[in-house]
PDB file of C-alpha atoms in Angstrom:
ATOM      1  CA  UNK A  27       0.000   0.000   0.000  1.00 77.00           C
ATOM      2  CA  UNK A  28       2.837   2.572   0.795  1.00 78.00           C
ATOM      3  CA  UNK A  29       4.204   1.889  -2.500  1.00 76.00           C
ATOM      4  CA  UNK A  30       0.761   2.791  -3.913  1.00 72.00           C
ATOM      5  CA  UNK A  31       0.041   6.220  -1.978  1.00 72.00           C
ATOM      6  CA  UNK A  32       3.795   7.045  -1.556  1.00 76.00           C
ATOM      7  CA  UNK A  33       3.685   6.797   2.185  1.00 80.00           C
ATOM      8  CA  UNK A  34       3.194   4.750   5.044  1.00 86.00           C
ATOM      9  CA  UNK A  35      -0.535   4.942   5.269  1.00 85.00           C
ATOM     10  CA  UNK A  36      -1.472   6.886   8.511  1.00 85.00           C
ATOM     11  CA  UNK A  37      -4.531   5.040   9.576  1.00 90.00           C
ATOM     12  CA  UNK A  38      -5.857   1.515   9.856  1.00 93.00           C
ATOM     13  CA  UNK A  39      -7.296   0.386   6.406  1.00 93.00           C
ATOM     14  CA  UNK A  40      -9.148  -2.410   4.625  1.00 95.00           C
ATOM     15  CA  UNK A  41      -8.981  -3.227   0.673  1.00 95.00           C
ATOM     16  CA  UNK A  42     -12.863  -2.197   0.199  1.00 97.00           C
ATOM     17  CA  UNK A  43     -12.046  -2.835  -4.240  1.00 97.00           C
ATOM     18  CA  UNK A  44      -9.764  -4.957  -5.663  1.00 96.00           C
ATOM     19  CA  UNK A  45      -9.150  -4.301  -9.113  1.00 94.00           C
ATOM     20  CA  UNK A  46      -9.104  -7.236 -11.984  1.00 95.00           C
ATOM     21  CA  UNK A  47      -5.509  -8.047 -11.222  1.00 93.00           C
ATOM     22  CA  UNK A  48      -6.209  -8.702  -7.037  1.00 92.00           C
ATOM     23  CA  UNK A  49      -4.553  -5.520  -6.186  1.00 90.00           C
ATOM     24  CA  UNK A  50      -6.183  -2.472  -4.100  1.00 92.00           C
ATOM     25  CA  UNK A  51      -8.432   0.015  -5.955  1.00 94.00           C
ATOM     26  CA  UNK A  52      -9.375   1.354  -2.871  1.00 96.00           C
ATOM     27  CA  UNK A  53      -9.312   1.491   0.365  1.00 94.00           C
ATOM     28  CA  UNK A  54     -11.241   1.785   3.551  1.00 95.00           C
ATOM     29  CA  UNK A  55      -9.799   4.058   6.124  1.00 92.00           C
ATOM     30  CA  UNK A  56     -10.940   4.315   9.751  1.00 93.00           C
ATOM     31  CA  UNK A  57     -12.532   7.210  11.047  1.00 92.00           C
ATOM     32  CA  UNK A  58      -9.861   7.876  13.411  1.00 93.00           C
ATOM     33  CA  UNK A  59      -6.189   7.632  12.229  1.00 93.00           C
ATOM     34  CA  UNK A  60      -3.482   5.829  14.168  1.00 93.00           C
ATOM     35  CA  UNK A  61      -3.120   8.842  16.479  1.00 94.00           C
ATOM     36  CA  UNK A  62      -6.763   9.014  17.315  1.00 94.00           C
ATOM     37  CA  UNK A  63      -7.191  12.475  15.159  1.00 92.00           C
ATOM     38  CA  UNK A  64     -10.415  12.293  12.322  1.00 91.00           C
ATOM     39  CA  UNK A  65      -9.611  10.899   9.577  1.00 88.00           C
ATOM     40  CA  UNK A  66     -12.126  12.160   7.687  1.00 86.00           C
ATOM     41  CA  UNK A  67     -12.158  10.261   4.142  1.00 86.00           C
ATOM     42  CA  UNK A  68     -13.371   7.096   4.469  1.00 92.00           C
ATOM     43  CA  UNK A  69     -12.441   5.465   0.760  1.00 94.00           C
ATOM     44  CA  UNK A  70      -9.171   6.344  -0.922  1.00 92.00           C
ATOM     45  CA  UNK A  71      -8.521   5.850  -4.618  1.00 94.00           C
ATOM     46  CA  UNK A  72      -5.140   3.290  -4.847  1.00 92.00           C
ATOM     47  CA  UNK A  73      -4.943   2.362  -7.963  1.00 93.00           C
ATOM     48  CA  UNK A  74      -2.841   4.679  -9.917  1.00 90.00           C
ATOM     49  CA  UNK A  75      -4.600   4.641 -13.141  1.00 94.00           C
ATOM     50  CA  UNK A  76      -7.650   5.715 -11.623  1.00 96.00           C
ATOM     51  CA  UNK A  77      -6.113   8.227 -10.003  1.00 95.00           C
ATOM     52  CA  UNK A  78      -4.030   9.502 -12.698  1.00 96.00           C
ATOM     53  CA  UNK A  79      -6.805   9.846 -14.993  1.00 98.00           C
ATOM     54  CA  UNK A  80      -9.178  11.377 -12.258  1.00 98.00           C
ATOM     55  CA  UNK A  81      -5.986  13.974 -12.015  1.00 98.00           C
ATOM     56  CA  UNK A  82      -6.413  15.037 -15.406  1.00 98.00           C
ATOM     57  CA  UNK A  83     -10.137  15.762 -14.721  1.00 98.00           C
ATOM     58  CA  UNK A  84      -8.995  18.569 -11.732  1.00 98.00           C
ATOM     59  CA  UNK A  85      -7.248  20.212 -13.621  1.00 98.00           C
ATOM     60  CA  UNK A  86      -9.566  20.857 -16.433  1.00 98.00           C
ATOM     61  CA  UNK A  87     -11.569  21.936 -13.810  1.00 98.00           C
ATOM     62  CA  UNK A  88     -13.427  18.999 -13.256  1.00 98.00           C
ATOM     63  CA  UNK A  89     -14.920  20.003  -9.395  1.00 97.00           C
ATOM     64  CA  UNK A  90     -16.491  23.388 -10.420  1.00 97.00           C
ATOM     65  CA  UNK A  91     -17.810  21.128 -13.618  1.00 98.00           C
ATOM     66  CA  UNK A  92     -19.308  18.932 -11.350  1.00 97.00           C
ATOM     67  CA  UNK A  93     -20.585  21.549  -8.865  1.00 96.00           C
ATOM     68  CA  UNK A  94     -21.835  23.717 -11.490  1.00 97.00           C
ATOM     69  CA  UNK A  95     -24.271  20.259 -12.779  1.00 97.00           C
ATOM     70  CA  UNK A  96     -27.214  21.047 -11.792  1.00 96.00           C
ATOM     71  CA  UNK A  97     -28.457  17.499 -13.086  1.00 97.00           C
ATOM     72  CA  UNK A  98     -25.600  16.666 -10.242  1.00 97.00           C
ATOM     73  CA  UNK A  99     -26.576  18.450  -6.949  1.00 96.00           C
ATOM     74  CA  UNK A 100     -28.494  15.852  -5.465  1.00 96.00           C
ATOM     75  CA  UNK A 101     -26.425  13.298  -6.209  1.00 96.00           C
ATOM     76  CA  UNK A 102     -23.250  15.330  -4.638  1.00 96.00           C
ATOM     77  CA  UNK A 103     -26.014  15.525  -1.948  1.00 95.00           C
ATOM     78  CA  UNK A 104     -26.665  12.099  -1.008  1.00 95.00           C
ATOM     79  CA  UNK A 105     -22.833  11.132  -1.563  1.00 95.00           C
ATOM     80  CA  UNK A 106     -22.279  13.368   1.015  1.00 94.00           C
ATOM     81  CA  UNK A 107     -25.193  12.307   3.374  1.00 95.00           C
ATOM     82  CA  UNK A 108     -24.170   8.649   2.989  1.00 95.00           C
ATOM     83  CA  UNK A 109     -20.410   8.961   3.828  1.00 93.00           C
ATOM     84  CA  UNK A 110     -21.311  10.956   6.779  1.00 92.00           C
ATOM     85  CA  UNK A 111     -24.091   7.814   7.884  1.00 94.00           C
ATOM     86  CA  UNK A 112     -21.205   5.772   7.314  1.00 92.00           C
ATOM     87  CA  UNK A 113     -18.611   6.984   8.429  1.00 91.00           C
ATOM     88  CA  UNK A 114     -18.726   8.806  11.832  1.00 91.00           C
ATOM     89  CA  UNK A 115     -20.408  11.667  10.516  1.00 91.00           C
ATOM     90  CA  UNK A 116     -17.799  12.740   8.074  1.00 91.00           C
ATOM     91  CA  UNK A 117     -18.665  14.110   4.703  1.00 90.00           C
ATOM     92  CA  UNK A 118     -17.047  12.880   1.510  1.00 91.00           C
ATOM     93  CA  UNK A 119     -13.100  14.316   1.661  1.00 88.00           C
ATOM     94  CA  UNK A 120     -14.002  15.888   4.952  1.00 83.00           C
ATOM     95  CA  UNK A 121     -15.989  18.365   2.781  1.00 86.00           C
ATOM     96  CA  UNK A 122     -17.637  20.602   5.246  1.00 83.00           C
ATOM     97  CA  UNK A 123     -20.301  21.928   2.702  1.00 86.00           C
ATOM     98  CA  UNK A 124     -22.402  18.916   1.169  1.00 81.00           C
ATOM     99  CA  UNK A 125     -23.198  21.367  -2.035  1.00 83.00           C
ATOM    100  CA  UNK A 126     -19.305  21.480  -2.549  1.00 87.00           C
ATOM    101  CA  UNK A 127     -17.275  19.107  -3.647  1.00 93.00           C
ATOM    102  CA  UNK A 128     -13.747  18.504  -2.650  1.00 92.00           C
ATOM    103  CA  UNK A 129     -12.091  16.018  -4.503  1.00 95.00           C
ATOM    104  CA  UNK A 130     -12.956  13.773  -7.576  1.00 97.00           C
ATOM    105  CA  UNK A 131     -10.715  11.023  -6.085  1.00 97.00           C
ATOM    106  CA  UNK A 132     -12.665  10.450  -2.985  1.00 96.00           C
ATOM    107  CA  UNK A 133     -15.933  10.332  -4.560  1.00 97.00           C
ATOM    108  CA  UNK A 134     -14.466   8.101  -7.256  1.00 98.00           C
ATOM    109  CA  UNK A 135     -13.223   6.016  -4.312  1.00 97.00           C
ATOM    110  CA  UNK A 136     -16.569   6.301  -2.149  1.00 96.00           C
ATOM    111  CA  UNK A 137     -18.666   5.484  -5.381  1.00 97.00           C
ATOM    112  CA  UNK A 138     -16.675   2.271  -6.581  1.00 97.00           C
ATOM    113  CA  UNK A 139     -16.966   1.010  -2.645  1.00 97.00           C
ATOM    114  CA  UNK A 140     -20.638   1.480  -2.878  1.00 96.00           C
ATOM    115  CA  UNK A 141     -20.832  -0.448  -6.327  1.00 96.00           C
ATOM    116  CA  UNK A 142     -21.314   2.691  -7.942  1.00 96.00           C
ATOM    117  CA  UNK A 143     -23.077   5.913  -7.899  1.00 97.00           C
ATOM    118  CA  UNK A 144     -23.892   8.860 -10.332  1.00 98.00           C
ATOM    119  CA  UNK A 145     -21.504  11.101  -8.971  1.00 98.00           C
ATOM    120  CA  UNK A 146     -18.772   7.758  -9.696  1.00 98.00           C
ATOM    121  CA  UNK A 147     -20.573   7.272 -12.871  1.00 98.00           C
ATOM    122  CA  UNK A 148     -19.792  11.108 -13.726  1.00 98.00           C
ATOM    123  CA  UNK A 149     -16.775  10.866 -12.978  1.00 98.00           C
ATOM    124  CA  UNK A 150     -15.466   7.881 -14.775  1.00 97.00           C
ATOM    125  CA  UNK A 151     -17.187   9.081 -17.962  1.00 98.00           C
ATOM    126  CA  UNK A 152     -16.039  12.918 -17.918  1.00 98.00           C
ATOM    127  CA  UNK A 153     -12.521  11.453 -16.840  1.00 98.00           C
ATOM    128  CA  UNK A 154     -11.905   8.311 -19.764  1.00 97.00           C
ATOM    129  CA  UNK A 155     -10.896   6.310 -16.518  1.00 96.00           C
ATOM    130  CA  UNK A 156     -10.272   2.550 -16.691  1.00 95.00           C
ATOM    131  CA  UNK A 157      -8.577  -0.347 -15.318  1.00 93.00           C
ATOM    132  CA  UNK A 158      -5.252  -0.693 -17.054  1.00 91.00           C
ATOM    133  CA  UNK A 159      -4.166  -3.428 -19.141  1.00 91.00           C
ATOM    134  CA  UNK A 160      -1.856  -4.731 -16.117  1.00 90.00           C
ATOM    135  CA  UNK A 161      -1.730  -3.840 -12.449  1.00 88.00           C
ATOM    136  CA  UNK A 162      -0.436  -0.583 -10.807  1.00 83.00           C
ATOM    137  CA  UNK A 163       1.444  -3.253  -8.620  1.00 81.00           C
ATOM    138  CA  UNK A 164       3.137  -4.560 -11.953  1.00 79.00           C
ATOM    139  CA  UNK A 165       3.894  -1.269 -12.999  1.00 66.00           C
ATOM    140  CA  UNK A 166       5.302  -0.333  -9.988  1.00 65.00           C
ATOM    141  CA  UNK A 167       7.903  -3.218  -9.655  1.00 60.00           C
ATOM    142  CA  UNK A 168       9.073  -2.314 -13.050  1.00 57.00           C
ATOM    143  CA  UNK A 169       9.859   1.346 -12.811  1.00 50.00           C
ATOM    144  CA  UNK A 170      12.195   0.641  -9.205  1.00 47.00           C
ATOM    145  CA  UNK A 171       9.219   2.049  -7.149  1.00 43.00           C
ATOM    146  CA  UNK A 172       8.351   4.873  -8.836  1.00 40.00           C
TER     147      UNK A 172
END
């Protein structure tokens, strides 16, 4: 996992989506990291392909795109209000606004560990994300780390 997020994660975890190759998509963080501080997004987007495509998104301005939906706002909504039932009150990213949205990558994250939701479904298609044709894991081992 450190090799994934480029750190020793900070919190207690479970694999919550593996992708087709068996390695983490995502993660499910505890609501309270190792130090007992909030921790307060509860799926994180591992796999790097994802992510990296999800990148791209943000800075073509995907989050204002997505706030700015109007087709959206309930959707961003109910993310929101779920995450929080679900984890420990928190909103999605630790967003403290449910009509904002702070980052594509934890929604993409929370929607994928949910089995999918518009806001994921948005994102994926606005974004051209996709499982690679190997695993980040792979890829990984073959560039030293990196």
């Amino acid at each position: 996992m450190a090799a994934l997020i480029g750190r020793e994660p900070f919190t207690d975890f479970s694999v919550a989506v593996r992708c087709p190759f068996g390695g983490p998509a995502v993660v499910r963080n505890a609501p309270l990291d190792l130090r007992g501080r909030p921790f307060p997004t509860r799926d994180w987007l591992a796999c790097r392909a994802l992510g990296e495509a999800v990148s791209r998104l943000e800075a073509a301005g995907g989050v204002r795109q997505l706030e700015d939906d109007p087709q959206m706002a309930p959707h961003v909504a109910e993310a929101h209000r779920r995450h929080a039932e679900l984890h420990a009150g928190y909103r999605v990213a630790g967003s403290g606004d449910p009509r904002y949205v702070k980052c594509l990558h934890a929604h993409l994250a929370f929607g994928l560990a949910e089995g999918g939701t518009p806001v994921s479904d948005w994102i994926m298609e606005r974004s051209g994300a996709a499982w690679p044709a190997r695993c980040c894991l792979d890829r990984l081992g073959e560039a030293g780390g990196r």
